[in-house]
C-alpha atoms as one frame of an Amber mdcrd trajectory, in Angstrom:
protein
 -11.674  -6.253  -4.358 -12.427  -3.054  -2.518  -9.551  -2.656  -0.059  -8.497
  -0.437   2.846 -11.997  -0.275   4.305 -12.796   0.725   7.833 -15.134  -1.594
   9.708 -17.820   1.077   9.976 -17.945   1.564   6.189 -18.190  -2.115   5.217
 -21.977  -2.419   5.781 -22.606   0.547   3.475 -20.519  -0.862   0.596 -21.336
  -4.556   0.909 -23.951  -4.350  -1.870 -21.727  -2.560  -4.402 -21.035  -5.759
  -6.295 -17.399  -6.248  -5.376 -16.588  -9.883  -4.712 -14.361  -9.205  -1.697
 -13.685  -6.470   0.825 -10.291  -5.892   2.442  -9.877  -4.617   5.975  -6.467
  -3.661   7.377  -5.950  -4.707  10.998  -3.481  -3.473  13.545  -2.901  -1.818
  16.875  -5.047   1.061  18.028  -2.919   4.182  17.925  -4.409   7.528  18.782
  -2.315  10.280  17.283  -2.935  13.358  15.151  -0.396  12.038  12.637  -2.208
   8.805  11.839  -3.547   8.968   8.305  -4.832   5.419   7.854  -6.444   3.863
  10.906  -6.580   0.081  11.102  -9.286  -2.104  12.616  -8.888  -3.548  16.090
 -10.142  -6.983  17.056 -13.185  -5.531  18.762 -14.127  -3.476  15.692 -13.642
  -6.462  13.409 -15.806  -8.603  15.659 -18.600  -6.049  15.303 -18.280  -6.084
  11.506 -18.327  -9.887  11.429 -21.534  -9.919  13.446 -23.121  -7.488  10.963
 -22.057  -8.954   7.631 -20.344 -12.309   8.249 -16.982 -13.388   6.902 -17.849
 -14.791   3.486 -16.363 -11.847   1.568 -13.835 -10.271   3.951 -10.066 -10.456
   3.520  -7.826  -9.200   6.310  -4.416  -7.624   5.815  -1.828  -5.842   7.946
  -1.285  -2.840   5.633   2.248  -2.537   6.963   3.160  -0.182   4.130   1.139
   2.586   5.787   3.688   3.841   8.315   2.897   2.216  11.630   1.886  -1.350
  12.118   2.482  -4.611  13.855   3.888  -7.527  11.885   2.022  -9.850  14.260
  -1.296  -8.027  13.907  -2.981 -10.788  11.918  -1.929 -13.445  14.438  -3.074
 -11.298  17.352  -6.423 -10.566  15.710  -6.948 -14.262  15.003  -6.245 -15.149
  18.632  -8.623 -12.416  19.798 -11.376 -13.718  17.506 -10.779 -17.307  18.649
 -11.140 -16.181  22.270 -14.429 -14.493  21.281 -15.709 -17.859  19.961 -15.754
 -16.931  16.275 -16.275 -20.165  14.334 -13.341 -21.950  12.723 -15.104 -21.739
   9.348 -15.331 -17.953   9.591 -11.708 -17.669  10.720 -10.573 -19.903   7.874
 -12.498 -17.742   5.400 -11.201 -14.340   6.503  -7.609 -15.460   7.035  -7.154
 -17.883   4.116  -9.952 -19.098   1.843 -11.249 -15.699   0.715  -7.766 -14.473
  -0.224  -7.010 -17.750  -1.984 -10.255 -17.508  -3.933  -9.557 -13.891  -4.920
  -5.940 -14.366  -6.016  -6.638 -17.714  -7.735  -8.671 -15.887 -10.362  -5.472
 -15.001 -12.225  -3.375 -18.088 -11.605  -3.826 -21.503 -10.110  -2.047 -21.118
  -6.763  -3.553 -24.091  -4.993
């Protein structure tokens, strides 16, 4: 997995051969002290339209200073309101992560 991607870099790395791509999501904060920026719902929606959700895994990246522990829930609601299909939502919020982490142990 190639993790901590920004939505604008995903299209350029999608053909690198990695099975999955991780995108941290969270609130939009505009500050000179922000080192790792996280994707907003609108940015993620743009990435989904470009590359689909078959290989994306979302995470909150709460270890990087600021964050919102409800970011994943809020992003899911935003995507639902934007009519993203249930199959795509299930992939990016559950199935892709399960598939990735199941490679080392049967967690089903």
